Amino acid sequence: MPDSTQLHWETRPVDSTFVGPLESEPGVLVHSRRDREAGAETWLSLAAPDVGAALREWKTWGVALLRCGTNFCAVRIPAGIIHAAAGTTDRVEVASYLSIALDRGPCFFDGTDQAFYALTPASTAHRWDVPGTEALGGDHFLGVPSTSINEPDPRCASYWVVPMEGPAALCDPEIVRWLVQRGRIQRSEAAALEAGEDA
């Protein structure tokens, strides 16, 4: 006759719908990617004029209109600057570079205006002065993709290049400043080199 403990575990039904933190070691909880996405999306939705409408827009269209300047500021960086900083235009390589360069701070790409948006604390807009970029705060509205969209999606032109780690997990503005300056320098050096070759 089998051990009763063994029988219990062999016949116990598994609830595959359970989503919650797992304990990796005593006292340390690890949240699943789905948990982090849901938490980040709930937090982002608070910046919408109508939270319910934003959640429906994400589900239907993949993107929702959010107000900048309260929960976050969005620093708009032209794709050319990011590609110069990364030294590539390859989507996967750019994502890998930005994840490291931004210290996993959230950033999404908008194919409509060919720009990357790094989400930073709302106060960033008051002191941002980096040429060639714009810090969206105050009364700016921005189409922000669902946190579940981490690659090009037929529903919308935007996707997360570096997904949000969780609620209020934002980029350090000084790291974003450094990234932009690096991209500008790299682009200037490439242009000078090309001009020298053409001379």
mmCIF file of C-alpha atoms in Angstrom:
data_model
loop_
_atom_site.group_PDB
_atom_site.id
_atom_site.type_symbol
_atom_site.label_atom_id
_atom_site.label_comp_id
_atom_site.label_asym_id
_atom_site.label_seq_id
_atom_site.Cartn_x
_atom_site.Cartn_y
_atom_site.Cartn_z
ATOM 1 C CA MET A 1 0.000 0.000 0.000
ATOM 2 C CA PRO A 2 1.433 3.416 -0.942
ATOM 3 C CA ASP A 3 2.434 5.932 1.681
ATOM 4 C CA SER A 4 -0.543 8.227 2.490
ATOM 5 C CA THR A 5 1.588 11.356 1.973
ATOM 6 C CA GLN A 6 2.659 10.152 -1.457
ATOM 7 C CA LEU A 7 -0.924 9.328 -2.383
ATOM 8 C CA HIS A 8 -2.071 12.777 -1.230
ATOM 9 C CA TRP A 9 0.441 14.577 -3.453
ATOM 10 C CA GLU A 10 -0.100 12.312 -6.447
ATOM 11 C CA THR A 11 -3.868 12.841 -6.431
ATOM 12 C CA ARG A 12 -3.961 16.482 -5.346
ATOM 13 C CA PRO A 13 -5.490 18.728 -8.066
ATOM 14 C CA VAL A 14 -3.276 21.528 -9.317
ATOM 15 C CA ASP A 15 -4.729 25.014 -9.570
ATOM 16 C CA SER A 16 -3.041 26.371 -12.695
ATOM 17 C CA THR A 17 -4.845 29.704 -12.379
ATOM 18 C CA PHE A 18 -3.028 30.651 -9.173
ATOM 19 C CA VAL A 19 -0.761 33.613 -9.663
ATOM 20 C CA GLY A 20 1.062 34.992 -6.684
ATOM 21 C CA PRO A 21 4.468 35.474 -5.140
ATOM 22 C CA LEU A 22 6.615 32.399 -4.632
ATOM 23 C CA GLU A 23 8.987 32.002 -1.699
ATOM 24 C CA SER A 24 12.466 31.339 -3.132
ATOM 25 C CA GLU A 25 13.968 31.047 0.350
ATOM 26 C CA PRO A 26 12.618 31.766 3.833
ATOM 27 C CA GLY A 27 11.415 35.364 4.009
ATOM 28 C CA VAL A 28 12.157 36.171 0.325
ATOM 29 C CA LEU A 29 9.194 36.446 -2.062
ATOM 30 C CA VAL A 30 9.675 36.341 -5.824
ATOM 31 C CA HIS A 31 6.844 37.742 -7.928
ATOM 32 C CA SER A 32 6.074 36.254 -11.334
ATOM 33 C CA ARG A 33 6.405 38.343 -14.476
ATOM 34 C CA ARG A 34 2.616 38.352 -14.797
ATOM 35 C CA ASP A 35 2.273 39.701 -11.239
ATOM 36 C CA ARG A 36 4.764 42.477 -11.959
ATOM 37 C CA GLU A 37 3.024 43.391 -15.225
ATOM 38 C CA ALA A 38 -0.373 43.508 -13.524
ATOM 39 C CA GLY A 39 0.955 45.617 -10.658
ATOM 40 C CA ALA A 40 2.680 48.042 -13.025
ATOM 41 C CA GLU A 41 -0.407 48.308 -15.234
ATOM 42 C CA THR A 42 -2.655 49.016 -12.249
ATOM 43 C CA TRP A 43 -0.266 51.738 -11.110
ATOM 44 C CA LEU A 44 -0.014 53.256 -14.612
ATOM 45 C CA SER A 45 -3.802 53.229 -15.006
ATOM 46 C CA LEU A 46 -4.084 55.709 -12.127
ATOM 47 C CA ALA A 47 -2.686 58.336 -14.530
ATOM 48 C CA ALA A 48 -5.661 57.887 -16.875
ATOM 49 C CA PRO A 49 -8.616 60.298 -16.843
ATOM 50 C CA ASP A 50 -10.825 57.198 -16.626
ATOM 51 C CA VAL A 51 -9.194 54.087 -15.157
ATOM 52 C CA GLY A 52 -11.864 51.726 -16.483
ATOM 53 C CA ALA A 53 -11.564 53.162 -19.989
ATOM 54 C CA ALA A 54 -7.766 52.789 -19.882
ATOM 55 C CA LEU A 55 -8.028 49.119 -18.900
ATOM 56 C CA ARG A 56 -10.494 48.510 -21.754
ATOM 57 C CA GLU A 57 -8.236 50.359 -24.222
ATOM 58 C CA TRP A 58 -5.247 48.238 -23.225
ATOM 59 C CA LYS A 59 -7.258 45.067 -23.664
ATOM 60 C CA THR A 60 -8.749 46.097 -27.015
ATOM 61 C CA TRP A 61 -6.161 48.325 -28.658
ATOM 62 C CA GLY A 62 -2.984 47.555 -26.692
ATOM 63 C CA VAL A 63 -2.454 51.233 -25.853
ATOM 64 C CA ALA A 64 -4.150 53.708 -23.501
ATOM 65 C CA LEU A 65 -3.978 57.482 -23.175
ATOM 66 C CA LEU A 66 -2.371 58.508 -19.867
ATOM 67 C CA ARG A 67 -1.641 61.904 -18.310
ATOM 68 C CA CYS A 68 2.028 62.642 -17.690
ATOM 69 C CA GLY A 69 3.266 64.737 -14.790
ATOM 70 C CA THR A 70 1.436 63.125 -11.877
ATOM 71 C CA ASN A 71 2.715 59.568 -11.485
ATOM 72 C CA PHE A 72 5.524 59.847 -13.995
ATOM 73 C CA CYS A 73 7.284 61.984 -16.587
ATOM 74 C CA ALA A 74 8.052 60.529 -20.024
ATOM 75 C CA VAL A 75 11.339 61.602 -21.612
ATOM 76 C CA ARG A 76 10.980 61.463 -25.397
ATOM 77 C CA ILE A 77 14.227 60.444 -27.118
ATOM 78 C CA PRO A 78 14.453 60.232 -30.929
ATOM 79 C CA ALA A 79 15.303 56.732 -32.139
ATOM 80 C CA GLY A 80 18.481 57.992 -33.845
ATOM 81 C CA ILE A 81 19.993 58.962 -30.492
ATOM 82 C CA ILE A 82 19.190 55.594 -28.922
ATOM 83 C CA HIS A 83 20.498 53.674 -31.933
ATOM 84 C CA ALA A 84 23.718 55.704 -31.859
ATOM 85 C CA ALA A 85 24.185 55.028 -28.138
ATOM 86 C CA ALA A 86 23.530 51.304 -28.628
ATOM 87 C CA GLY A 87 25.633 51.129 -31.783
ATOM 88 C CA THR A 88 22.900 49.197 -33.571
ATOM 89 C CA THR A 89 19.360 49.407 -34.915
ATOM 90 C CA ASP A 90 18.629 45.725 -34.260
ATOM 91 C CA ARG A 91 15.520 45.569 -32.068
ATOM 92 C CA VAL A 92 16.732 42.749 -29.806
ATOM 93 C CA GLU A 93 20.210 44.219 -29.376
ATOM 94 C CA VAL A 94 18.794 47.674 -28.621
ATOM 95 C CA ALA A 95 16.507 46.155 -25.985
ATOM 96 C CA SER A 96 19.422 44.312 -24.393
ATOM 97 C CA TYR A 97 21.538 47.472 -24.388
ATOM 98 C CA LEU A 98 18.792 49.639 -22.886
ATOM 99 C CA SER A 99 18.009 47.129 -20.158
ATOM 100 C CA ILE A 100 21.594 47.459 -18.951
ATOM 101 C CA ALA A 101 22.099 51.167 -19.726
ATOM 102 C CA LEU A 102 18.872 52.196 -17.960
ATOM 103 C CA ASP A 103 19.497 49.795 -15.076
ATOM 104 C CA ARG A 104 16.223 48.046 -16.031
ATOM 105 C CA GLY A 105 14.290 51.311 -15.883
ATOM 106 C CA PRO A 106 11.122 51.231 -18.042
ATOM 107 C CA CYS A 107 11.254 52.403 -21.635
ATOM 108 C CA PHE A 108 8.931 51.869 -24.589
ATOM 109 C CA PHE A 109 9.234 52.492 -28.316
ATOM 110 C CA ASP A 110 6.604 54.281 -30.382
ATOM 111 C CA GLY A 111 6.838 53.419 -34.062
ATOM 112 C CA THR A 112 4.517 56.264 -35.074
ATOM 113 C CA ASP A 113 6.994 59.006 -34.188
ATOM 114 C CA GLN A 114 10.110 56.788 -34.127
ATOM 115 C CA ALA A 115 10.958 57.671 -30.532
ATOM 116 C CA PHE A 116 11.735 55.944 -27.264
ATOM 117 C CA TYR A 117 10.024 57.046 -24.049
ATOM 118 C CA ALA A 118 11.847 56.549 -20.747
ATOM 119 C CA LEU A 119 9.538 56.817 -17.744
ATOM 120 C CA THR A 120 11.044 58.845 -14.902
ATOM 121 C CA PRO A 121 9.710 60.492 -11.718
ATOM 122 C CA ALA A 122 7.164 63.265 -12.386
ATOM 123 C CA SER A 123 9.557 65.927 -11.042
ATOM 124 C CA THR A 124 11.948 65.319 -13.965
ATOM 125 C CA ALA A 125 9.927 67.621 -16.228
ATOM 126 C CA HIS A 126 10.714 70.649 -14.048
ATOM 127 C CA ARG A 127 14.488 70.421 -14.505
ATOM 128 C CA TRP A 128 15.017 68.613 -17.808
ATOM 129 C CA ASP A 129 17.215 70.606 -20.202
ATOM 130 C CA VAL A 130 18.772 68.056 -22.560
ATOM 131 C CA PRO A 131 18.761 69.272 -26.196
ATOM 132 C CA GLY A 132 17.077 67.087 -28.791
ATOM 133 C CA THR A 133 14.765 65.486 -26.232
ATOM 134 C CA GLU A 134 11.576 66.462 -24.427
ATOM 135 C CA ALA A 135 10.332 65.707 -20.920
ATOM 136 C CA LEU A 136 6.557 65.316 -20.976
ATOM 137 C CA GLY A 137 4.938 66.474 -17.764
ATOM 138 C CA GLY A 138 2.077 68.702 -16.704
ATOM 139 C CA ASP A 139 -0.820 68.504 -19.106
ATOM 140 C CA HIS A 140 0.769 66.210 -21.674
ATOM 141 C CA PHE A 141 -1.089 63.043 -22.629
ATOM 142 C CA LEU A 142 0.734 60.031 -24.011
ATOM 143 C CA GLY A 143 -0.317 56.734 -25.566
ATOM 144 C CA VAL A 144 1.272 54.076 -23.322
ATOM 145 C CA PRO A 145 1.272 50.394 -24.317
ATOM 146 C CA SER A 146 -0.096 47.641 -22.115
ATOM 147 C CA THR A 147 2.611 46.223 -19.872
ATOM 148 C CA SER A 148 2.043 42.837 -21.523
ATOM 149 C CA ILE A 149 3.238 44.143 -24.930
ATOM 150 C CA ASN A 150 6.997 43.583 -25.014
ATOM 151 C CA GLU A 151 7.464 43.249 -28.775
ATOM 152 C CA PRO A 152 5.821 44.645 -31.922
ATOM 153 C CA ASP A 153 2.084 44.013 -31.799
ATOM 154 C CA PRO A 154 -0.425 44.379 -34.681
ATOM 155 C CA ARG A 155 -2.856 46.248 -32.401
ATOM 156 C CA CYS A 156 -0.642 49.284 -31.809
ATOM 157 C CA ALA A 157 2.602 51.006 -32.801
ATOM 158 C CA SER A 158 4.120 50.914 -29.302
ATOM 159 C CA TYR A 159 5.757 48.208 -27.213
ATOM 160 C CA TRP A 160 7.922 48.017 -24.098
ATOM 161 C CA VAL A 161 11.611 47.688 -24.863
ATOM 162 C CA VAL A 162 12.445 47.528 -21.160
ATOM 163 C CA PRO A 163 9.297 46.429 -19.277
ATOM 164 C CA MET A 164 8.334 47.958 -15.952
ATOM 165 C CA GLU A 165 9.601 45.911 -13.012
ATOM 166 C CA GLY A 166 6.565 46.860 -10.939
ATOM 167 C CA PRO A 167 4.529 49.803 -9.604
ATOM 168 C CA ALA A 168 6.476 53.086 -9.504
ATOM 169 C CA ALA A 169 9.684 51.378 -10.715
ATOM 170 C CA LEU A 170 11.002 54.243 -12.868
ATOM 171 C CA CYS A 171 14.221 55.317 -14.599
ATOM 172 C CA ASP A 172 16.777 57.440 -12.794
ATOM 173 C CA PRO A 173 16.717 60.773 -14.712
ATOM 174 C CA GLU A 174 20.500 61.137 -14.430
ATOM 175 C CA ILE A 175 20.977 57.772 -16.128
ATOM 176 C CA VAL A 176 18.601 58.874 -18.914
ATOM 177 C CA ARG A 177 20.590 62.112 -19.248
ATOM 178 C CA TRP A 178 23.831 60.131 -19.536
ATOM 179 C CA LEU A 179 22.279 57.834 -22.160
ATOM 180 C CA VAL A 180 21.149 60.764 -24.307
ATOM 181 C CA GLN A 181 24.527 62.478 -24.044
ATOM 182 C CA ARG A 182 26.279 59.259 -25.046
ATOM 183 C CA GLY A 183 23.995 58.885 -28.064
ATOM 184 C CA ARG A 184 24.566 62.498 -29.135
ATOM 185 C CA ILE A 185 28.347 62.117 -28.866
ATOM 186 C CA GLN A 186 28.322 58.813 -30.762
ATOM 187 C CA ARG A 187 26.176 60.325 -33.495
ATOM 188 C CA SER A 188 28.426 63.408 -33.801
ATOM 189 C CA GLU A 189 31.532 61.256 -33.999
ATOM 190 C CA ALA A 190 29.956 59.051 -36.681
ATOM 191 C CA ALA A 191 28.931 62.139 -38.693
ATOM 192 C CA ALA A 192 32.459 63.617 -38.421
ATOM 193 C CA LEU A 193 34.004 60.336 -39.501
ATOM 194 C CA GLU A 194 31.655 60.113 -42.475
ATOM 195 C CA ALA A 195 32.414 63.732 -43.448
ATOM 196 C CA GLY A 196 36.155 62.980 -43.270
ATOM 197 C CA GLU A 197 35.754 59.961 -45.537
ATOM 198 C CA ASP A 198 33.785 62.018 -48.061
ATOM 199 C CA ALA A 199 36.396 64.802 -48.145
#
